[in-house]
Amino acid sequence: MQVKEILRVKGSRLLSIEPSGRAVEAVKTMASENLGSLVVLEQGRMIGMLTFHELLRALAQRGGSLGDLKVAEAMVRDPVTATPEMEVNDLRRTMLETGARYLPVLEGEKLLGVISFRDVAKAVLEEQDFENKMLKGYIKNWPA
């Protein structure tokens, strides 16, 4: 299974925020939309990612308050990315090696979507279920 297939299953909705946006607004958006990350766009170009991890770190450093913290001050600049051609195992390996929970998917400079660790886990499980069904069918029909 490739990234293209996972993105097609997820849909086409992608939420973003500008680097000058307030972190508090990012939290509100992420909470109301049940998202773990937002892509940070500047003039239509991805410049970073803001995830719940960075927001929690900012809260801890600021005594539990985000105040007027700007997204640019908390985001990850130049995050690890994926391409549409990557296979699920490549995504899994990349995420495990880098610790990234979310990977923006880029085709050249064009942002196609974001893949989460949950998306990858779900895709792996679906592949394993399919393989198990095929193997059981093969064994069941094995000549005696």
PDB file of N, CA, C and O in Angstrom, residues 45 51 79 134 136:
ATOM      1  N   ARG A  45       2.981  28.032   1.076  1.00  0.00           N
ATOM      2  CA  ARG A  45       4.092  27.074   1.121  1.00  0.00           C
ATOM      3  C   ARG A  45       4.254  26.528   2.538  1.00  0.00           C
ATOM      4  O   ARG A  45       4.218  27.293   3.503  1.00  0.00           O
ATOM      5  N   THR A  51       2.289  20.243  16.256  1.00  0.00           N
ATOM      6  CA  THR A  51       1.586  19.073  16.768  1.00  0.00           C
ATOM      7  C   THR A  51       1.297  19.270  18.248  1.00  0.00           C
ATOM      8  O   THR A  51       1.821  20.192  18.887  1.00  0.00           O
ATOM      9  N   PRO A  79       9.892  19.992   8.737  1.00  0.00           N
ATOM     10  CA  PRO A  79       9.667  18.653   9.292  1.00  0.00           C
ATOM     11  C   PRO A  79      10.036  17.553   8.293  1.00  0.00           C
ATOM     12  O   PRO A  79      10.149  17.801   7.089  1.00  0.00           O
ATOM     13  N   MET A 134      -5.932 -14.484   2.700  1.00  0.00           N
ATOM     14  CA  MET A 134      -5.423 -15.165   1.508  1.00  0.00           C
ATOM     15  C   MET A 134      -4.712 -16.464   1.883  1.00  0.00           C
ATOM     16  O   MET A 134      -4.903 -17.494   1.236  1.00  0.00           O
ATOM     17  N   LYS A 136      -5.129 -18.313   4.625  1.00  0.00           N
ATOM     18  CA  LYS A 136      -6.107 -19.277   5.125  1.00  0.00           C
ATOM     19  C   LYS A 136      -6.881 -19.918   3.976  1.00  0.00           C
ATOM     20  O   LYS A 136      -7.151 -21.119   3.995  1.00  0.00           O
TER      21      LYS A 136
END
